PDB file of C-alpha atoms and ligand atoms in Angstrom:
ATOM      1  CA  MET A  57       4.985  16.282 -20.407  1.00  0.00           C
ATOM      2  CA  ILE A  58       1.558  17.664 -19.597  1.00  0.00           C
ATOM      3  CA  ASP A  59       0.692  20.673 -22.102  1.00  0.00           C
ATOM      4  CA  VAL A  60      -0.663  23.681 -19.183  1.00  0.00           C
ATOM      5  CA  LYS A  61      -0.701  25.525 -21.925  1.00  0.00           C
ATOM      6  CA  LYS A  62      -3.462  24.420 -24.003  1.00  0.00           C
ATOM      7  CA  ILE A  63      -5.823  24.505 -20.227  1.00  0.00           C
ATOM      8  CA  ILE A  64      -4.687  27.705 -19.487  1.00  0.00           C
ATOM      9  CA  GLU A  65      -6.584  28.312 -23.368  1.00  0.00           C
ATOM     10  CA  THR A  66      -9.388  26.294 -21.749  1.00  0.00           C
ATOM     11  CA  ILE A  67      -9.429  28.567 -18.918  1.00  0.00           C
ATOM     12  CA  GLU A  68      -8.965  31.278 -20.536  1.00  0.00           C
ATOM     13  CA  GLU A  69     -12.391  31.049 -22.905  1.00  0.00           C
ATOM     14  CA  LEU A  70     -14.567  29.439 -19.446  1.00  0.00           C
ATOM     15  CA  LEU A  71     -13.627  32.647 -17.802  1.00  0.00           C
ATOM     16  CA  ALA A  72     -14.559  34.699 -20.808  1.00  0.00           C
ATOM     17  CA  ASP A  73     -17.573  33.051 -21.438  1.00  0.00           C
ATOM     18  CA  GLY A  74     -18.469  34.877 -17.828  1.00  0.00           C
ATOM     19  CA  SER A  75     -21.266  33.390 -16.552  1.00  0.00           C
ATOM     20  CA  PRO A  76     -21.153  32.190 -12.762  1.00  0.00           C
ATOM     21  CA  GLN A  77     -21.359  28.085 -13.946  1.00  0.00           C
ATOM     22  CA  SER A  78     -18.975  28.895 -16.361  1.00  0.00           C
ATOM     23  CA  SER A  79     -15.693  30.484 -13.935  1.00  0.00           C
ATOM     24  CA  THR A  80     -17.411  27.634 -12.043  1.00  0.00           C
ATOM     25  CA  TYR A  81     -15.484  25.381 -14.389  1.00  0.00           C
ATOM     26  CA  ALA A  82     -12.342  27.293 -14.630  1.00  0.00           C
ATOM     27  CA  ALA A  83     -11.996  26.632 -10.842  1.00  0.00           C
ATOM     28  CA  LEU A  84     -12.782  23.140 -11.827  1.00  0.00           C
ATOM     29  CA  GLU A  85      -9.503  23.211 -14.206  1.00  0.00           C
ATOM     30  CA  CYS A  86      -7.173  25.583 -12.338  1.00  0.00           C
ATOM     31  CA  ARG A  87      -7.912  22.746  -9.452  1.00  0.00           C
ATOM     32  CA  LEU A  88      -7.424  19.644 -11.934  1.00  0.00           C
ATOM     33  CA  ALA A  89      -4.160  21.877 -13.746  1.00  0.00           C
ATOM     34  CA  ILE A  90      -2.777  22.291 -10.565  1.00  0.00           C
ATOM     35  CA  GLU A  91      -2.624  18.292  -9.997  1.00  0.00           C
ATOM     36  CA  LYS A  92      -1.433  17.525 -13.416  1.00  0.00           C
ATOM     37  CA  VAL A  93       0.945  19.458 -12.401  1.00  0.00           C
ATOM     38  CA  CYS A  94       2.345  17.883 -10.187  1.00  0.00           C
ATOM     39  CA  TYR A  95       1.615  14.282 -10.904  1.00  0.00           C
ATOM     40  CA  ASP A  96       3.724  14.444 -13.747  1.00  0.00           C
ATOM     41  CA  ARG A  97       6.743  15.435 -11.806  1.00  0.00           C
ATOM     42  CA  LEU A  98       5.714  12.138  -9.674  1.00  0.00           C
ATOM     43  CA  ARG A  99       5.345  10.433 -13.424  1.00  0.00           C
ATOM     44  CA  THR A 100       8.856  11.465 -14.663  1.00  0.00           C
ATOM     45  CA  ALA A 101      10.647  10.702 -11.013  1.00  0.00           C
ATOM     46  CA  HIS A 102       8.384   7.261 -11.513  1.00  0.00           C
ATOM     47  CA  ASP A 103      11.461   5.190 -11.956  1.00  0.00           C
ATOM     48  CA  TYR A 104      12.896   5.716  -8.655  1.00  0.00           C
ATOM     49  CA  ILE A 105       9.616   5.268  -6.893  1.00  0.00           C
ATOM     50  CA  SER A 106       7.414   2.906  -6.186  1.00  0.00           C
ATOM     51  CA  GLN A 107       3.929   4.672  -5.009  1.00  0.00           C
ATOM     52  CA  HIS A 108       3.279   2.524  -1.949  1.00  0.00           C
ATOM     53  CA  ASP A 109       6.033   4.836  -1.665  1.00  0.00           C
ATOM     54  CA  LEU A 110       4.022   7.567  -1.512  1.00  0.00           C
ATOM     55  CA  VAL A 111       2.257   9.056   1.903  1.00  0.00           C
ATOM     56  CA  ARG A 112      -0.400  10.678   0.795  1.00  0.00           C
ATOM     57  CA  TYR A 113      -1.772  11.962  -2.328  1.00  0.00           C
ATOM     58  CA  ARG A 114      -2.612  15.532  -1.927  1.00  0.00           C
ATOM     59  CA  PRO A 115      -0.412  17.145  -5.211  1.00  0.00           C
ATOM     60  CA  HIS A 116       1.477  19.248  -2.869  1.00  0.00           C
ATOM     61  CA  ASP A 117       2.610  16.150  -0.145  1.00  0.00           C
ATOM     62  CA  VAL A 118       3.465  14.415  -3.428  1.00  0.00           C
ATOM     63  CA  VAL A 119       6.084  17.280  -4.577  1.00  0.00           C
ATOM     64  CA  LYS A 120       7.336  17.594  -1.108  1.00  0.00           C
ATOM     65  CA  THR A 121       8.021  13.601  -1.263  1.00  0.00           C
ATOM     66  CA  LEU A 122       9.516  14.002  -4.351  1.00  0.00           C
ATOM     67  CA  ILE A 123      11.802  16.473  -2.898  1.00  0.00           C
ATOM     68  CA  ALA A 124      13.008  13.965  -0.215  1.00  0.00           C
ATOM     69  CA  GLU A 125      13.310  10.800  -2.332  1.00  0.00           C
ATOM     70  CA  VAL A 126      14.251  11.232  -4.741  1.00  0.00           C
ATOM     71  CA  ASP A 127      14.868  14.961  -6.169  1.00  0.00           C
ATOM     72  CA  GLU A 128      15.895  18.048  -4.182  1.00  0.00           C
ATOM     73  CA  ASN A 129      15.373  20.351  -7.404  1.00  0.00           C
ATOM     74  CA  ALA A 130      11.696  17.901  -8.651  1.00  0.00           C
ATOM     75  CA  ALA A 131       9.942  21.499  -8.336  1.00  0.00           C
ATOM     76  CA  SER A 132      13.327  24.094  -8.794  1.00  0.00           C
ATOM     77  CA  GLY A 133      13.588  25.900 -12.015  1.00  0.00           C
ATOM     78  CA  LEU A 134      16.720  24.335 -13.649  1.00  0.00           C
ATOM     79  CA  THR A 135      18.286  25.404 -17.225  1.00  0.00           C
ATOM     80  CA  LEU A 136      19.925  22.483 -19.237  1.00  0.00           C
ATOM     81  CA  SER A 137      22.462  23.213 -21.757  1.00  0.00           C
ATOM     82  CA  MET A 138      25.976  21.543 -23.109  1.00  0.00           C
ATOM     83  CA  THR A 139      28.694  22.710 -25.429  1.00  0.00           C
ATOM     84  CA  ARG A 140      29.496  21.192 -28.693  1.00  0.00           C
ATOM     85  CA  GLN A 141      33.096  21.007 -27.898  1.00  0.00           C
ATOM     86  CA  PRO A 142      33.492  17.464 -25.666  1.00  0.00           C
ATOM     87  CA  SER A 143      35.477  18.161 -22.709  1.00  0.00           C
ATOM     88  CA  ASP A 144      39.339  17.213 -22.712  1.00  0.00           C
ATOM     89  CA  ALA A 145      38.887  14.142 -20.316  1.00  0.00           C
ATOM     90  CA  TYR A 146      37.106  16.183 -17.907  1.00  0.00           C
ATOM     91  CA  ALA A 147      39.652  17.076 -16.649  1.00  0.00           C
ATOM     92  CA  THR A 148      38.627  21.102 -16.769  1.00  0.00           C
ATOM     93  CA  PRO A 149      35.105  22.809 -16.506  1.00  0.00           C
ATOM     94  CA  LEU A 150      32.998  22.551 -18.972  1.00  0.00           C
ATOM     95  CA  GLU A 151      32.467  27.088 -17.392  1.00  0.00           C
ATOM     96  CA  GLU A 152      36.450  27.297 -17.653  1.00  0.00           C
ATOM     97  CA  ILE A 153      36.671  26.889 -20.893  1.00  0.00           C
ATOM     98  CA  PRO A 154      36.096  30.209 -22.383  1.00  0.00           C
ATOM     99  CA  ASP A 155      35.842  29.975 -26.038  1.00  0.00           C
ATOM    100  CA  ALA A 156      32.742  26.616 -25.076  1.00  0.00           C
ATOM    101  CA  GLU A 157      29.473  26.882 -26.848  1.00  0.00           C
ATOM    102  CA  TRP A 158      27.020  25.874 -24.679  1.00  0.00           C
ATOM    103  CA  ILE A 159      23.318  25.222 -26.192  1.00  0.00           C
ATOM    104  CA  GLN A 160      20.361  24.964 -24.581  1.00  0.00           C
ATOM    105  CA  ILE A 161      18.993  21.375 -23.873  1.00  0.00           C
ATOM    106  CA  GLY A 162      15.859  22.902 -22.330  1.00  0.00           C
ATOM    107  CA  THR A 163      14.205  23.968 -18.785  1.00  0.00           C
ATOM    108  CA  GLN A 164      12.135  22.956 -15.711  1.00  0.00           C
ATOM    109  CA  ALA A 165       9.430  25.298 -14.984  1.00  0.00           C
ATOM    110  CA  GLY A 166       9.882  25.636 -10.861  1.00  0.00           C
ATOM    111  CA  PHE A 167       7.406  25.871  -8.904  1.00  0.00           C
ATOM    112  CA  ASP A 168       6.427  27.088  -4.980  1.00  0.00           C
ATOM    113  CA  PRO A 169       5.098  22.856  -4.005  1.00  0.00           C
ATOM    114  CA  ARG A 170       3.163  24.942  -0.588  1.00  0.00           C
ATOM    115  CA  LYS A 171       1.636  27.901  -2.768  1.00  0.00           C
ATOM    116  CA  LEU A 172       0.442  25.537  -5.305  1.00  0.00           C
ATOM    117  CA  GLY A 173      -0.899  23.635  -2.280  1.00  0.00           C
ATOM    118  CA  SER A 174      -3.129  26.622  -1.108  1.00  0.00           C
ATOM    119  CA  TYR A 175      -4.222  27.110  -3.863  1.00  0.00           C
ATOM    120  CA  TRP A 176      -5.809  23.343  -4.392  1.00  0.00           C
ATOM    121  CA  GLN A 177      -7.732  23.811  -1.249  1.00  0.00           C
ATOM    122  CA  SER A 178      -9.105  27.204  -2.292  1.00  0.00           C
ATOM    123  CA  LEU A 179     -10.071  26.787  -5.235  1.00  0.00           C
ATOM    124  CA  SER A 180     -12.695  24.011  -3.924  1.00  0.00           C
ATOM    125  CA  ASN A 181     -13.270  26.016  -0.651  1.00  0.00           C
ATOM    126  CA  LEU A 182     -14.850  28.602  -3.236  1.00  0.00           C
ATOM    127  CA  ALA A 183     -15.891  26.864  -5.264  1.00  0.00           C
ATOM    128  CA  LEU A 184     -16.676  23.191  -5.693  1.00  0.00           C
ATOM    129  CA  HIS A 185     -19.356  22.909  -2.936  1.00  0.00           C
ATOM    130  CA  ALA A 186     -22.415  24.269  -2.526  1.00  0.00           C
ATOM    131  CA  ARG A 187     -22.893  25.912   0.617  1.00  0.00           C
ATOM    132  CA  VAL A 188     -24.575  24.095   3.153  1.00  0.00           C
ATOM    133  CA  PRO A 189     -27.762  25.572   4.859  1.00  0.00           C
ATOM    134  CA  LYS A 190     -27.713  27.681   8.106  1.00  0.00           C
ATOM    135  CA  SER A 191     -31.359  26.766   9.010  1.00  0.00           C
ATOM    136  CA  LYS A 192     -34.451  26.248   6.858  1.00  0.00           C
ATOM    137  CA  ASP A 193     -35.400  29.441   5.785  1.00  0.00           C
ATOM    138  CA  ASP A 194     -31.196  30.065   4.472  1.00  0.00           C
ATOM    139  CA  ASP A 195     -30.782  29.836  -0.327  1.00  0.00           C
ATOM    140  CA  ILE A 196     -28.681  27.048  -1.009  1.00  0.00           C
ATOM    141  CA  PRO A 197     -27.004  28.981  -3.934  1.00  0.00           C
ATOM    142  CA  ALA A 198     -26.015  27.147  -7.667  1.00  0.00           C
ATOM    143  CA  TYR A 199     -22.628  28.351  -7.535  1.00  0.00           C
ATOM    144  CA  GLY A 200     -19.955  30.234  -5.296  1.00  0.00           C
ATOM    145  CA  ASP A 201     -19.159  33.483  -5.238  1.00  0.00           C
ATOM    146  CA  ALA A 202     -18.933  33.944  -9.689  1.00  0.00           C
ATOM    147  CA  GLU A 203     -16.358  36.969  -8.460  1.00  0.00           C
ATOM    148  CA  LYS A 204     -14.202  36.329  -5.662  1.00  0.00           C
ATOM    149  CA  ILE A 205     -14.035  33.251  -8.278  1.00  0.00           C
ATOM    150  CA  ARG A 206     -13.323  34.556 -11.590  1.00  0.00           C
ATOM    151  CA  ARG A 207     -10.112  36.715  -9.410  1.00  0.00           C
ATOM    152  CA  HIS A 208      -8.979  33.866  -7.584  1.00  0.00           C
ATOM    153  CA  VAL A 209      -8.678  31.682 -11.683  1.00  0.00           C
ATOM    154  CA  VAL A 210      -7.177  34.337 -12.768  1.00  0.00           C
ATOM    155  CA  GLU A 211      -4.578  34.852  -9.896  1.00  0.00           C
ATOM    156  CA  VAL A 212      -4.313  31.316 -10.504  1.00  0.00           C
ATOM    157  CA  VAL A 213      -3.984  31.553 -14.271  1.00  0.00           C
ATOM    158  CA  ALA A 214      -0.874  33.829 -13.609  1.00  0.00           C
ATOM    159  CA  GLU A 215       1.252  30.841 -11.333  1.00  0.00           C
ATOM    160  CA  LEU A 216      -0.341  27.829 -14.266  1.00  0.00           C
ATOM    161  CA  ARG A 217       1.829  30.818 -16.975  1.00  0.00           C
ATOM    162  CA  LYS A 218       5.389  30.853 -15.319  1.00  0.00           C
ATOM    163  CA  ILE A 219       5.127  26.560 -15.227  1.00  0.00           C
ATOM    164  CA  ALA A 220       3.873  26.996 -18.421  1.00  0.00           C
ATOM    165  CA  THR A 221       7.285  27.962 -20.065  1.00  0.00           C
ATOM    166  CA  GLY A 222       8.947  24.708 -18.795  1.00  0.00           C
ATOM    167  CA  THR A 223      10.516  22.428 -21.096  1.00  0.00           C
ATOM    168  CA  MET A 224      11.602  20.137 -19.881  1.00  0.00           C
ATOM    169  CA  LEU A 225      11.103  17.597 -16.971  1.00  0.00           C
ATOM    170  CA  THR A 226      14.540  15.621 -15.108  1.00  0.00           C
ATOM    171  CA  SER A 227      14.234  13.529 -12.125  1.00  0.00           C
ATOM    172  CA  GLY A 228      17.247  14.922 -11.184  1.00  0.00           C
ATOM    173  CA  LEU A 229      21.320  14.368 -10.813  1.00  0.00           C
ATOM    174  CA  GLY A 230      23.842  12.897  -8.586  1.00  0.00           C
ATOM    175  CA  GLU A 231      24.790   9.849  -7.086  1.00  0.00           C
ATOM    176  CA  GLU A 232      22.128   6.341  -7.815  1.00  0.00           C
ATOM    177  CA  VAL A 233      22.529   3.226  -5.761  1.00  0.00           C
ATOM    178  CA  SER A 234      20.577  -0.020  -7.191  1.00  0.00           C
ATOM    179  CA  PHE A 235      19.475  -3.512  -6.520  1.00  0.00           C
ATOM    180  CA  GLU A 236      18.228  -6.144  -8.088  1.00  0.00           C
ATOM    181  CA  CYS A 237      14.622  -7.336  -6.024  1.00  0.00           C
ATOM    182  CA  ALA A 238      13.009  -9.965  -5.840  1.00  0.00           C
ATOM    183  CA  CYS A 239      10.563 -10.241  -9.129  1.00  0.00           C
ATOM    184  CA  GLY A 240      14.155  -9.331 -11.237  1.00  0.00           C
ATOM    185  CA  ARG A 241      13.557  -5.261 -11.398  1.00  0.00           C
ATOM    186  CA  LEU A 242      16.561  -3.207 -10.923  1.00  0.00           C
ATOM    187  CA  ASN A 243      15.795  -0.536  -8.587  1.00  0.00           C
ATOM    188  CA  ARG A 244      17.499   2.622  -8.632  1.00  0.00           C
ATOM    189  CA  ARG A 245      17.736   5.558  -5.448  1.00  0.00           C
ATOM    190  CA  ARG A 246      19.201   8.253  -5.099  1.00  0.00           C
ATOM    191  CA  SER A 247      22.325   7.654  -3.129  1.00  0.00           C
ATOM    192  CA  LYS A 248      22.234  11.050  -0.888  1.00  0.00           C
ATOM    193  CA  LEU A 249      18.524  11.367  -0.089  1.00  0.00           C
ATOM    194  CA  LEU A 250      18.614   7.075   1.731  1.00  0.00           C
ATOM    195  CA  ARG A 251      18.682   6.670   5.216  1.00  0.00           C
ATOM    196  CA  SER A 252      19.154   3.829   7.935  1.00  0.00           C
ATOM    197  CA  GLY A 253      15.936   2.337   8.780  1.00  0.00           C
ATOM    198  CA  GLN A 254      14.156   3.477   5.418  1.00  0.00           C
ATOM    199  CA  ILE A 255      11.165   1.544   3.575  1.00  0.00           C
ATOM    200  CA  VAL A 256      12.054   1.321  -0.389  1.00  0.00           C
ATOM    201  CA  SER A 257       8.521  -0.174  -2.115  1.00  0.00           C
ATOM    202  CA  CYS A 258       9.619  -2.326  -5.392  1.00  0.00           C
ATOM    203  CA  VAL A 259       9.048  -0.087  -8.323  1.00  0.00           C
ATOM    204  CA  GLY A 260       7.043  -2.333  -9.599  1.00  0.00           C
ATOM    205  CA  VAL A 261       3.486  -1.132 -10.030  1.00  0.00           C
ATOM    206  CA  ASP A 262       2.381  -5.319  -9.615  1.00  0.00           C
ATOM    207  CA  CYS A 263       5.310  -6.062  -6.856  1.00  0.00           C
ATOM    208  CA  LYS A 264       4.807  -6.569  -3.344  1.00  0.00           C
ATOM    209  CA  GLU A 265       8.355  -6.052  -2.378  1.00  0.00           C
ATOM    210  CA  SER A 266       9.986  -4.066   0.457  1.00  0.00           C
ATOM    211  CA  TYR A 267      13.333  -3.230   1.589  1.00  0.00           C
ATOM    212  CA  SER A 268      14.794  -2.067   4.209  1.00  0.00           C
ATOM    213  CA  VAL A 269      17.710   0.422   3.900  1.00  0.00           C
ATOM    214  CA  SER A 270      20.800   0.513   6.112  1.00  0.00           C
ATOM    215  CA  THR A 271      24.295   2.190   5.345  1.00  0.00           C
ATOM    216  CA  GLU A 272      27.224   1.663   6.987  1.00  0.00           C
ATOM    217  CA  SER A 273      29.982   4.375   5.756  1.00  0.00           C
ATOM    218  CA  THR A 274      29.503   4.584   1.280  1.00  0.00           C
ATOM    219  CA  ASP A 275      27.662   0.861   1.295  1.00  0.00           C
ATOM    220  CA  PHE A 276      23.617   0.796   1.282  1.00  0.00           C
ATOM    221  CA  TYR A 277      21.770  -3.071   2.238  1.00  0.00           C
ATOM    222  CA  PHE A 278      18.286  -3.171   0.666  1.00  0.00           C
ATOM    223  CA  THR A 279      17.517  -5.724   3.034  1.00  0.00           C
ATOM    224  CA  ARG A 280      14.200  -7.472   1.457  1.00  0.00           C
ATOM    225  CA  ARG A 281      11.750  -8.076   4.301  1.00  0.00           C
ATOM    226  CA  LEU A 282       9.531 -11.334   5.311  1.00  0.00           C
ATOM    227  CA  LEU A 283       7.118 -12.058   7.287  1.00  0.00           C
ATOM    228  CA  GLY A 284       8.449 -15.216   8.710  1.00  0.00           C
ATOM    229  CA  ILE A 285       6.056 -17.602   9.259  1.00  0.00           C
ATOM    230  CA  PRO A 286       6.992 -21.100  10.769  1.00  0.00           C
ATOM    231  CA  CYS A 287       4.764 -24.935   9.569  1.00  0.00           C
ATOM    232  CA  GLN A 288       4.503 -28.250  11.016  1.00  0.00           C
ATOM    233  CA  CYS A 289       7.613 -30.053   9.516  1.00  0.00           C
ATOM    234  CA  GLY A 290       9.948 -27.546  10.373  1.00  0.00           C
ATOM    235  CA  ALA A 291      10.375 -25.863   7.249  1.00  0.00           C
ATOM    236  CA  ARG A 292       9.575 -22.108   7.584  1.00  0.00           C
ATOM    237  CA  MET A 293       8.068 -19.929   4.645  1.00  0.00           C
ATOM    238  CA  GLU A 294       8.137 -16.307   4.320  1.00  0.00           C
ATOM    239  CA  VAL A 295       6.010 -13.713   2.546  1.00  0.00           C
ATOM    240  CA  PRO A 296       6.643 -10.471   1.169  1.00  0.00           C
ATOM    241  CA  ALA A 297       6.082  -8.173   4.421  1.00  0.00           C
ATOM    242  CA  ARG A 298       3.714  -5.759   2.608  1.00  0.00           C
ATOM    243  CA  ILE A 299       0.985  -8.710   2.000  1.00  0.00           C
ATOM    244  CA  ALA A 300       0.298  -9.341   5.045  1.00  0.00           C
ATOM    245  CA  GLU A 301       0.087  -5.684   6.427  1.00  0.00           C
ATOM    246  CA  ASN A 302      -1.902  -4.853   3.864  1.00  0.00           C
ATOM    247  CA  LEU A 303      -4.162  -7.017   4.528  1.00  0.00           C
ATOM    248  CA  LYS A 304      -7.663  -6.092   6.205  1.00  0.00           C
ATOM    249  CA  ARG A 305      -9.712  -7.085   8.998  1.00  0.00           C
ATOM    250  CA  HIS A 306     -11.622  -9.871   8.045  1.00  0.00           C
ATOM    251  CA  GLU A 307      -9.453 -10.535   5.361  1.00  0.00           C
ATOM    252  CA  THR A 308      -7.683 -14.287   5.148  1.00  0.00           C
ATOM    253  CA  LEU A 309      -4.087 -15.027   3.097  1.00  0.00           C
ATOM    254  CA  ASN A 310      -3.817 -18.380   1.823  1.00  0.00           C
ATOM    255  CA  ILE A 311      -0.671 -20.306   1.589  1.00  0.00           C
ATOM    256  CA  GLU A 312       1.079 -23.388   1.576  1.00  0.00           C
ATOM    257  CA  CYS A 313       4.744 -25.132   2.514  1.00  0.00           C
ATOM    258  CA  LEU A 314       6.693 -26.287  -0.331  1.00  0.00           C
ATOM    259  CA  ASP A 315       7.385 -29.219   1.798  1.00  0.00           C
ATOM    260  CA  CYS A 316       5.055 -30.834   2.849  1.00  0.00           C
ATOM    261  CA  SER A 317       2.166 -28.392   1.610  1.00  0.00           C
ATOM    262  CA  GLU A 318       0.312 -27.639   3.850  1.00  0.00           C
ATOM    263  CA  ARG A 319      -2.190 -24.972   3.645  1.00  0.00           C
ATOM    264  CA  MET A 320      -2.972 -22.143   6.059  1.00  0.00           C
ATOM    265  CA  GLN A 321      -4.526 -18.972   6.217  1.00  0.00           C
ATOM    266  CA  LEU A 322      -3.251 -15.552   8.020  1.00  0.00           C
ATOM    267  CA  THR A 323      -5.472 -12.503   9.552  1.00  0.00           C
ATOM    268  CA  TRP A 324      -5.314 -10.007  11.577  1.00  0.00           C
ATOM    269  CA  ARG A 325      -7.042 -10.225  15.391  1.00  0.00           C
ATOM    270  CA  LEU A 326      -7.529  -8.491  18.235  1.00  0.00           C
ATOM    271  CA  ALA A 327      -5.350  -9.595  20.575  1.00  0.00           C
ATOM    272  CA  ARG A 328      -6.618  -9.150  24.151  1.00  0.00           C
ATOM    273  CA  THR A 329      -3.269  -8.639  27.087  1.00  0.00           C
ATOM    274  CA  SER A 330      -3.758  -8.517  30.770  1.00  0.00           C
ATOM    275  CA  LEU A 331      -0.570  -5.539  31.938  1.00  0.00           C
ATOM    276  CA  THR A 332      -1.596  -7.652  35.854  1.00  0.00           C
TER     277      THR A 332
HETATM  278 ZN1   ZN B 422       9.631  -5.710  -7.696  1.00  0.00          ZN
HETATM  279 ZN1   ZN B 423       6.268 -27.775   5.932  1.00  0.00          ZN
END
């Protein structure tokens, strides 16, 4: 878990310096802090989602994906407590045990991903770009408007202070379903957030496998996505769909038939189709 308090100290030291240069560096630290806060939630959730399933990498988009696919409470404030007394075979909800002695385990700080996303963007606009000159006579100032940058940094620090109160991160609660990938890794998903037709990639960083999800009643099925390539010998070679989908233009994939050892190359090509 990242140390947000330490980051705030660094930002405050830069602000205390008071120079336009230090305010700019403080804005950069704020922007990095927003990225670290959001990516820290992703790291905690990585048992449940592959990096390949993130459509966008902007920090607030990453958190929105986590909320949609891993944990509805990925950006919510939560407190985790437990009792010293064991529940009577879970027959009585713990909240109803009158003398239950609750011990607080930790607190997850909540935040609004849209608000952090908006700060992330505005910090960049205000402080982290040189101004484009409008004419030949226009100057190029060394830094942005120091006072505006400072005010904005102070606002973001107030938001970071709330996040710094958190003492833990959770990857969420809820019923799980799992399947074993062809690479041998066990992949887990929250059943409540799975939908038919969804494509999920294996959580293995070096694995290229992906699966399509189908549901039937309360059952979940994960079908390995493969591209079937017929060989002249009649055998059929199977290539993980993600490998073929991620081939770039002019890139080739070499494959070899396991039955007759024929070697082939796969390449994406433009195709002309007559419409008449
Ligand atoms: Zn895998
Ligand atoms: Zn063959």
